Amino acid sequence: MLAVKRIILDVLKPHQPNALEFCQAIAKSGADYRVKLTVIEVDEKTETLEIEVTGNSIEIELIQSAITDNGGSVHSIDEVEVINESDVN
Amino acid sequence: MNFISQVKFLLRITRSDDIIRRYFVVNGFDGALTMLGLIIGFILSATVDVSIIINACLGAAIALGVSGMSSAYVSEYAERKRTLGQLEDAMISNLHDSAHGEAARGVPLLIALVNGLAPFVISLLILTPLFLSNSGIVFPLSPLYISVAIALLLIFFLGVFLGKVSGVSWLRSGMQTLVVALLTSGLIYLFIGK
């Protein structure tokens, strides 16, 4: 089974909800998700973020849904780390 | 997220909590002053049946409520739609299904509700002695005077609320709104008093 362990996204979001609320909303989409959010650029109405999510088995659709629900949009997937767990076991 | 948390969240992302507070005070004040004016008008007029006074005041209260609700909804909906459009332009995406889209639809409703209910509920509180009197309860003095006292008290409390919000002396702020109410009463007396 292929499991996504880490993912880094380039995200654009409005100023509200703020970085903390946005980060919490993403973290809520998975029980063991650890989310690191870095604000890269601040414009008049938007912010560009780098969001790093780590977890045992990340579901990208749930993260994307949390981002769009809060008004953000994923521009690109910049880094991913995937493990084939059947090989490990 | 429960309903209250969701409402707070939507108000926060649209920064609308101060608007709601402003609408509550402004229209609540409108309601209280209108009732005060009507009741003083009745006090200075020939004696009429309490049920007639209730009907006239209740009519005004309902009109104030509906006017507050509809005017706030129309203006806030237009404002929110414009703001959402600007945000969508900046994001280059459709935000209809996001929290911002939900806020653009829900917040005007909430603001309209507050703007309409504030004068209506305050009016009902002021009219309470008249309702009680009409249902047979006897007061030591005319229920109209008790209504005036309640109106002045509520206007004072609206001032106190404003004082708490702005961080200035609640007593000073309460007294300021009370002076406005007393000036209004004086003007009414001047124009229609015997």
mmCIF file of C-alpha atoms in Angstrom:
data_model
loop_
_atom_site.group_PDB
_atom_site.id
_atom_site.type_symbol
_atom_site.label_atom_id
_atom_site.label_comp_id
_atom_site.label_asym_id
_atom_site.label_seq_id
_atom_site.Cartn_x
_atom_site.Cartn_y
_atom_site.Cartn_z
ATOM 1 C CA MET A 1 0.000 0.000 0.000
ATOM 2 C CA LEU A 2 1.295 3.422 -0.956
ATOM 3 C CA ALA A 3 1.162 5.901 1.904
ATOM 4 C CA VAL A 4 1.813 9.619 1.584
ATOM 5 C CA LYS A 5 3.897 10.635 4.580
ATOM 6 C CA ARG A 6 4.726 14.234 3.799
ATOM 7 C CA ILE A 7 3.508 16.835 1.381
ATOM 8 C CA ILE A 8 4.400 20.475 0.730
ATOM 9 C CA LEU A 9 1.811 22.664 -0.983
ATOM 10 C CA ASP A 10 1.940 26.128 -2.479
ATOM 11 C CA VAL A 11 -1.356 27.751 -1.438
ATOM 12 C CA LEU A 12 -3.038 31.102 -1.991
ATOM 13 C CA LYS A 13 -5.554 32.225 0.637
ATOM 14 C CA PRO A 14 -7.473 35.380 1.637
ATOM 15 C CA HIS A 15 -6.253 37.190 4.798
ATOM 16 C CA GLN A 16 -9.169 35.703 6.734
ATOM 17 C CA PRO A 17 -9.312 33.122 8.262
ATOM 18 C CA ASN A 18 -5.875 33.875 9.677
ATOM 19 C CA ALA A 19 -2.849 31.567 9.450
ATOM 20 C CA LEU A 20 -3.597 29.853 12.780
ATOM 21 C CA GLU A 21 -7.257 29.110 11.955
ATOM 22 C CA PHE A 22 -6.275 27.970 8.468
ATOM 23 C CA CYS A 23 -3.596 25.666 9.866
ATOM 24 C CA GLN A 24 -6.009 24.248 12.458
ATOM 25 C CA ALA A 25 -8.638 23.560 9.772
ATOM 26 C CA ILE A 26 -6.107 21.542 7.763
ATOM 27 C CA ALA A 27 -4.853 19.692 10.845
ATOM 28 C CA LYS A 28 -8.454 18.679 11.657
ATOM 29 C CA SER A 29 -8.726 16.750 8.385
ATOM 30 C CA GLY A 30 -6.559 13.917 9.736
ATOM 31 C CA ALA A 31 -6.156 12.452 13.227
ATOM 32 C CA ASP A 32 -2.345 12.459 13.248
ATOM 33 C CA TYR A 33 -1.618 15.341 10.893
ATOM 34 C CA ARG A 34 1.150 17.729 11.775
ATOM 35 C CA VAL A 35 0.865 20.976 9.827
ATOM 36 C CA LYS A 36 3.530 23.615 9.364
ATOM 37 C CA LEU A 37 2.419 26.818 7.674
ATOM 38 C CA THR A 38 4.819 29.479 6.427
ATOM 39 C CA VAL A 39 3.600 32.779 5.005
ATOM 40 C CA ILE A 40 5.735 33.454 1.925
ATOM 41 C CA GLU A 41 4.137 36.646 0.623
ATOM 42 C CA VAL A 42 1.410 39.050 1.719
ATOM 43 C CA ASP A 43 -0.563 41.018 -0.886
ATOM 44 C CA GLU A 44 -3.439 43.480 -0.516
ATOM 45 C CA LYS A 45 -6.136 40.808 -0.281
ATOM 46 C CA THR A 46 -4.257 37.509 -0.332
ATOM 47 C CA GLU A 47 -1.380 35.572 1.212
ATOM 48 C CA THR A 48 0.863 32.988 -0.423
ATOM 49 C CA LEU A 49 1.666 30.106 1.882
ATOM 50 C CA GLU A 50 3.857 27.075 2.022
ATOM 51 C CA ILE A 51 2.038 24.328 3.879
ATOM 52 C CA GLU A 52 3.809 21.196 4.992
ATOM 53 C CA VAL A 53 1.674 18.303 6.213
ATOM 54 C CA THR A 54 3.130 15.167 7.767
ATOM 55 C CA GLY A 55 1.176 12.110 8.854
ATOM 56 C CA ASN A 56 0.961 8.332 8.657
ATOM 57 C CA SER A 57 -1.304 8.260 5.641
ATOM 58 C CA ILE A 58 -2.123 11.685 4.208
ATOM 59 C CA GLU A 59 -5.265 12.046 2.114
ATOM 60 C CA ILE A 60 -4.643 14.916 -0.243
ATOM 61 C CA GLU A 61 -8.356 15.261 -1.152
ATOM 62 C CA LEU A 62 -9.273 15.993 2.481
ATOM 63 C CA ILE A 63 -6.504 18.572 2.768
ATOM 64 C CA GLN A 64 -7.558 20.209 -0.491
ATOM 65 C CA SER A 65 -11.149 20.258 0.700
ATOM 66 C CA ALA A 66 -10.139 21.930 4.013
ATOM 67 C CA ILE A 67 -8.180 24.527 2.029
ATOM 68 C CA THR A 68 -11.005 25.339 -0.418
ATOM 69 C CA ASP A 69 -13.627 25.358 2.370
ATOM 70 C CA ASN A 70 -11.608 28.156 3.973
ATOM 71 C CA GLY A 71 -11.344 30.127 0.746
ATOM 72 C CA GLY A 72 -7.853 29.028 -0.292
ATOM 73 C CA SER A 73 -6.653 27.349 -3.465
ATOM 74 C CA VAL A 74 -3.775 24.923 -4.050
ATOM 75 C CA HIS A 75 -1.407 26.302 -6.685
ATOM 76 C CA SER A 76 1.008 23.384 -6.789
ATOM 77 C CA ILE A 77 2.305 20.349 -4.961
ATOM 78 C CA ASP A 78 5.943 21.239 -4.408
ATOM 79 C CA GLU A 79 7.218 18.180 -2.512
ATOM 80 C CA VAL A 80 5.859 14.749 -1.620
ATOM 81 C CA GLU A 81 7.161 11.781 0.282
ATOM 82 C CA VAL A 82 5.470 8.453 -0.437
ATOM 83 C CA ILE A 83 6.309 5.067 1.091
ATOM 84 C CA ASN A 84 5.314 1.708 -0.294
ATOM 85 C CA GLU A 85 4.392 0.073 3.000
ATOM 86 C CA SER A 86 3.829 -3.402 1.536
ATOM 87 C CA ASP A 87 7.551 -3.446 0.662
ATOM 88 C CA VAL A 88 8.516 -2.318 4.171
ATOM 89 C CA ASN A 89 6.417 -5.048 5.782
ATOM 90 C CA MET B 1 -18.190 23.068 14.439
ATOM 91 C CA ASN B 2 -21.472 23.834 16.186
ATOM 92 C CA PHE B 3 -23.862 26.563 15.003
ATOM 93 C CA ILE B 4 -22.651 29.275 17.404
ATOM 94 C CA SER B 5 -18.965 28.628 16.610
ATOM 95 C CA GLN B 6 -19.775 28.669 12.889
ATOM 96 C CA VAL B 7 -21.603 32.007 13.224
ATOM 97 C CA LYS B 8 -18.697 33.472 15.225
ATOM 98 C CA PHE B 9 -16.249 32.174 12.612
ATOM 99 C CA LEU B 10 -18.223 33.715 9.723
ATOM 100 C CA LEU B 11 -18.492 37.036 11.587
ATOM 101 C CA ARG B 12 -14.757 36.958 12.280
ATOM 102 C CA ILE B 13 -13.657 36.269 8.698
ATOM 103 C CA THR B 14 -15.933 39.041 7.419
ATOM 104 C CA ARG B 15 -15.064 41.293 10.389
ATOM 105 C CA SER B 16 -18.768 41.921 10.935
ATOM 106 C CA ASP B 17 -19.083 41.708 14.736
ATOM 107 C CA ASP B 18 -18.612 45.462 15.113
ATOM 108 C CA ILE B 19 -21.219 46.127 12.402
ATOM 109 C CA ILE B 20 -23.764 43.966 14.240
ATOM 110 C CA ARG B 21 -23.053 45.800 17.486
ATOM 111 C CA ARG B 22 -23.469 49.149 15.744
ATOM 112 C CA TYR B 23 -26.743 48.128 14.112
ATOM 113 C CA PHE B 24 -28.065 46.796 17.440
ATOM 114 C CA VAL B 25 -27.408 50.089 19.243
ATOM 115 C CA VAL B 26 -28.473 52.407 16.405
ATOM 116 C CA ASN B 27 -31.753 50.665 15.666
ATOM 117 C CA GLY B 28 -32.417 49.788 19.307
ATOM 118 C CA PHE B 29 -32.067 53.483 20.085
ATOM 119 C CA ASP B 30 -34.455 54.253 17.207
ATOM 120 C CA GLY B 31 -37.028 51.867 18.630
ATOM 121 C CA ALA B 32 -36.755 53.207 22.170
ATOM 122 C CA LEU B 33 -36.973 56.860 21.109
ATOM 123 C CA THR B 34 -39.913 56.187 18.790
ATOM 124 C CA MET B 35 -41.855 54.461 21.583
ATOM 125 C CA LEU B 36 -40.901 57.228 24.012
ATOM 126 C CA GLY B 37 -42.171 59.842 21.547
ATOM 127 C CA LEU B 38 -45.418 57.993 20.880
ATOM 128 C CA ILE B 39 -46.148 57.424 24.556
ATOM 129 C CA ILE B 40 -45.378 61.020 25.535
ATOM 130 C CA GLY B 41 -47.642 62.059 22.647
ATOM 131 C CA PHE B 42 -50.446 59.974 24.160
ATOM 132 C CA ILE B 43 -49.752 61.349 27.657
ATOM 133 C CA LEU B 44 -50.113 64.896 26.320
ATOM 134 C CA SER B 45 -53.258 64.045 24.339
ATOM 135 C CA ALA B 46 -56.823 63.498 25.445
ATOM 136 C CA THR B 47 -57.331 60.267 27.389
ATOM 137 C CA VAL B 48 -57.680 57.271 25.103
ATOM 138 C CA ASP B 49 -58.196 53.601 25.716
ATOM 139 C CA VAL B 50 -54.986 51.618 26.466
ATOM 140 C CA SER B 51 -55.815 49.178 23.661
ATOM 141 C CA ILE B 52 -55.677 52.052 21.137
ATOM 142 C CA ILE B 53 -52.260 53.115 22.471
ATOM 143 C CA ILE B 54 -51.045 49.489 22.272
ATOM 144 C CA ASN B 55 -52.260 49.162 18.681
ATOM 145 C CA ALA B 56 -50.593 52.399 17.597
ATOM 146 C CA CYS B 57 -47.290 51.584 19.347
ATOM 147 C CA LEU B 58 -47.313 47.953 18.224
ATOM 148 C CA GLY B 59 -47.927 49.081 14.652
ATOM 149 C CA ALA B 60 -44.939 51.403 14.868
ATOM 150 C CA ALA B 61 -42.800 48.655 16.479
ATOM 151 C CA ILE B 62 -43.647 46.163 13.716
ATOM 152 C CA ALA B 63 -42.940 48.784 11.044
ATOM 153 C CA LEU B 64 -39.590 49.605 12.680
ATOM 154 C CA GLY B 65 -38.717 45.902 12.822
ATOM 155 C CA VAL B 66 -39.608 45.189 9.202
ATOM 156 C CA SER B 67 -37.950 48.386 8.006
ATOM 157 C CA GLY B 68 -34.765 47.563 9.949
ATOM 158 C CA MET B 69 -34.711 44.004 8.670
ATOM 159 C CA SER B 70 -35.323 44.765 5.021
ATOM 160 C CA SER B 71 -33.067 47.826 4.755
ATOM 161 C CA ALA B 72 -30.167 46.068 6.495
ATOM 162 C CA TYR B 73 -30.562 42.933 4.364
ATOM 163 C CA VAL B 74 -30.644 44.785 1.048
ATOM 164 C CA SER B 75 -27.657 47.008 1.840
ATOM 165 C CA GLU B 76 -25.565 44.314 3.552
ATOM 166 C CA TYR B 77 -26.250 41.747 0.819
ATOM 167 C CA ALA B 78 -25.042 44.213 -1.834
ATOM 168 C CA GLU B 79 -21.936 45.059 0.228
ATOM 169 C CA ARG B 80 -21.061 41.401 0.900
ATOM 170 C CA LYS B 81 -21.583 40.463 -2.737
ATOM 171 C CA ARG B 82 -19.258 43.253 -3.837
ATOM 172 C CA THR B 83 -16.602 42.264 -1.280
ATOM 173 C CA LEU B 84 -16.851 38.592 -2.302
ATOM 174 C CA GLY B 85 -16.472 39.575 -5.961
ATOM 175 C CA GLN B 86 -13.326 41.564 -5.166
ATOM 176 C CA LEU B 87 -11.896 38.648 -3.193
ATOM 177 C CA GLU B 88 -12.716 36.226 -6.020
ATOM 178 C CA ASP B 89 -10.897 38.529 -8.447
ATOM 179 C CA ALA B 90 -7.835 38.556 -6.178
ATOM 180 C CA MET B 91 -7.954 34.765 -5.658
ATOM 181 C CA ILE B 92 -8.800 34.095 -9.336
ATOM 182 C CA SER B 93 -11.230 31.423 -8.140
ATOM 183 C CA ASN B 94 -14.894 30.909 -7.345
ATOM 184 C CA LEU B 95 -15.498 31.190 -3.582
ATOM 185 C CA HIS B 96 -19.218 30.312 -3.671
ATOM 186 C CA ASP B 97 -18.758 27.049 -1.748
ATOM 187 C CA SER B 98 -16.128 28.380 0.662
ATOM 188 C CA ALA B 99 -16.615 29.937 4.097
ATOM 189 C CA HIS B 100 -16.468 33.340 2.377
ATOM 190 C CA GLY B 101 -19.354 32.419 0.080
ATOM 191 C CA GLU B 102 -21.337 31.114 3.041
ATOM 192 C CA ALA B 103 -20.588 34.330 4.950
ATOM 193 C CA ALA B 104 -21.689 36.476 1.996
ATOM 194 C CA ARG B 105 -25.071 34.720 2.098
ATOM 195 C CA GLY B 106 -25.508 34.219 5.866
ATOM 196 C CA VAL B 107 -24.048 37.360 7.454
ATOM 197 C CA PRO B 108 -26.541 39.764 5.768
ATOM 198 C CA LEU B 109 -29.377 37.605 7.157
ATOM 199 C CA LEU B 110 -27.928 37.746 10.658
ATOM 200 C CA ILE B 111 -27.323 41.492 10.487
ATOM 201 C CA ALA B 112 -30.878 41.998 9.155
ATOM 202 C CA LEU B 113 -32.252 39.931 12.022
ATOM 203 C CA VAL B 114 -30.374 41.966 14.639
ATOM 204 C CA ASN B 115 -31.282 45.251 12.961
ATOM 205 C CA GLY B 116 -34.958 44.311 12.855
ATOM 206 C CA LEU B 117 -35.278 42.589 16.219
ATOM 207 C CA ALA B 118 -33.424 45.260 18.234
ATOM 208 C CA PRO B 119 -36.097 47.995 17.848
ATOM 209 C CA PHE B 120 -38.931 45.457 17.953
ATOM 210 C CA VAL B 121 -37.857 43.747 21.176
ATOM 211 C CA ILE B 122 -36.965 47.045 22.863
ATOM 212 C CA SER B 123 -40.380 48.409 21.861
ATOM 213 C CA LEU B 124 -42.105 45.341 23.315
ATOM 214 C CA LEU B 125 -40.227 45.796 26.602
ATOM 215 C CA ILE B 126 -41.328 49.436 26.754
ATOM 216 C CA LEU B 127 -44.929 48.450 26.003
ATOM 217 C CA THR B 128 -44.994 45.712 28.680
ATOM 218 C CA PRO B 129 -46.810 47.871 31.321
ATOM 219 C CA LEU B 130 -49.485 48.683 28.715
ATOM 220 C CA PHE B 131 -49.949 44.978 27.876
ATOM 221 C CA LEU B 132 -50.213 44.152 31.580
ATOM 222 C CA SER B 133 -52.620 46.998 32.225
ATOM 223 C CA ASN B 134 -54.741 45.900 29.271
ATOM 224 C CA SER B 135 -54.909 42.387 30.701
ATOM 225 C CA GLY B 136 -56.329 43.713 33.976
ATOM 226 C CA ILE B 137 -53.288 44.307 36.176
ATOM 227 C CA VAL B 138 -53.635 47.542 38.140
ATOM 228 C CA PHE B 139 -50.572 49.758 38.683
ATOM 229 C CA PRO B 140 -50.231 52.422 41.404
ATOM 230 C CA LEU B 141 -49.649 54.988 38.628
ATOM 231 C CA SER B 142 -50.544 55.248 34.962
ATOM 232 C CA PRO B 143 -48.878 52.470 32.867
ATOM 233 C CA LEU B 144 -47.905 55.195 30.384
ATOM 234 C CA TYR B 145 -45.547 56.736 32.970
ATOM 235 C CA ILE B 146 -44.073 53.307 33.757
ATOM 236 C CA SER B 147 -43.493 52.797 30.022
ATOM 237 C CA VAL B 148 -41.712 56.149 29.836
ATOM 238 C CA ALA B 149 -39.522 55.133 32.785
ATOM 239 C CA ILE B 150 -38.675 51.798 31.108
ATOM 240 C CA ALA B 151 -37.858 53.619 27.853
ATOM 241 C CA LEU B 152 -35.511 56.014 29.661
ATOM 242 C CA LEU B 153 -33.910 53.102 31.521
ATOM 243 C CA LEU B 154 -33.348 51.115 28.302
ATOM 244 C CA ILE B 155 -31.898 54.176 26.560
ATOM 245 C CA PHE B 156 -29.567 54.628 29.529
ATOM 246 C CA PHE B 157 -28.525 50.944 29.256
ATOM 247 C CA LEU B 158 -27.831 51.336 25.526
ATOM 248 C CA GLY B 159 -25.491 54.169 26.467
ATOM 249 C CA VAL B 160 -23.879 52.013 29.154
ATOM 250 C CA PHE B 161 -23.377 49.259 26.539
ATOM 251 C CA LEU B 162 -21.730 51.779 24.192
ATOM 252 C CA GLY B 163 -19.522 52.968 27.033
ATOM 253 C CA LYS B 164 -18.410 49.389 27.770
ATOM 254 C CA VAL B 165 -17.658 48.803 24.071
ATOM 255 C CA SER B 166 -15.653 51.997 23.630
ATOM 256 C CA GLY B 167 -13.914 51.654 26.976
ATOM 257 C CA VAL B 168 -15.062 55.060 28.273
ATOM 258 C CA SER B 169 -16.973 55.669 31.507
ATOM 259 C CA TRP B 170 -20.231 53.691 31.359
ATOM 260 C CA LEU B 171 -21.952 56.255 33.550
ATOM 261 C CA ARG B 172 -20.964 59.174 31.323
ATOM 262 C CA SER B 173 -21.983 57.281 28.185
ATOM 263 C CA GLY B 174 -25.304 56.244 29.766
ATOM 264 C CA MET B 175 -25.990 59.802 30.854
ATOM 265 C CA GLN B 176 -25.258 61.083 27.329
ATOM 266 C CA THR B 177 -27.909 58.870 25.747
ATOM 267 C CA LEU B 178 -30.292 59.694 28.585
ATOM 268 C CA VAL B 179 -29.832 63.424 27.914
ATOM 269 C CA VAL B 180 -30.722 62.811 24.240
ATOM 270 C CA ALA B 181 -33.912 61.045 25.355
ATOM 271 C CA LEU B 182 -34.787 63.857 27.776
ATOM 272 C CA LEU B 183 -34.144 66.472 25.072
ATOM 273 C CA THR B 184 -36.435 64.531 22.738
ATOM 274 C CA SER B 185 -39.116 64.459 25.426
ATOM 275 C CA GLY B 186 -38.664 68.219 25.956
ATOM 276 C CA LEU B 187 -39.009 68.885 22.215
ATOM 277 C CA ILE B 188 -42.188 66.825 22.045
ATOM 278 C CA TYR B 189 -43.605 68.666 25.024
ATOM 279 C CA LEU B 190 -42.625 72.005 23.423
ATOM 280 C CA PHE B 191 -44.420 71.204 20.173
ATOM 281 C CA ILE B 192 -47.531 69.397 21.367
ATOM 282 C CA GLY B 193 -47.689 70.161 25.083
ATOM 283 C CA LYS B 194 -50.655 72.004 26.487
#
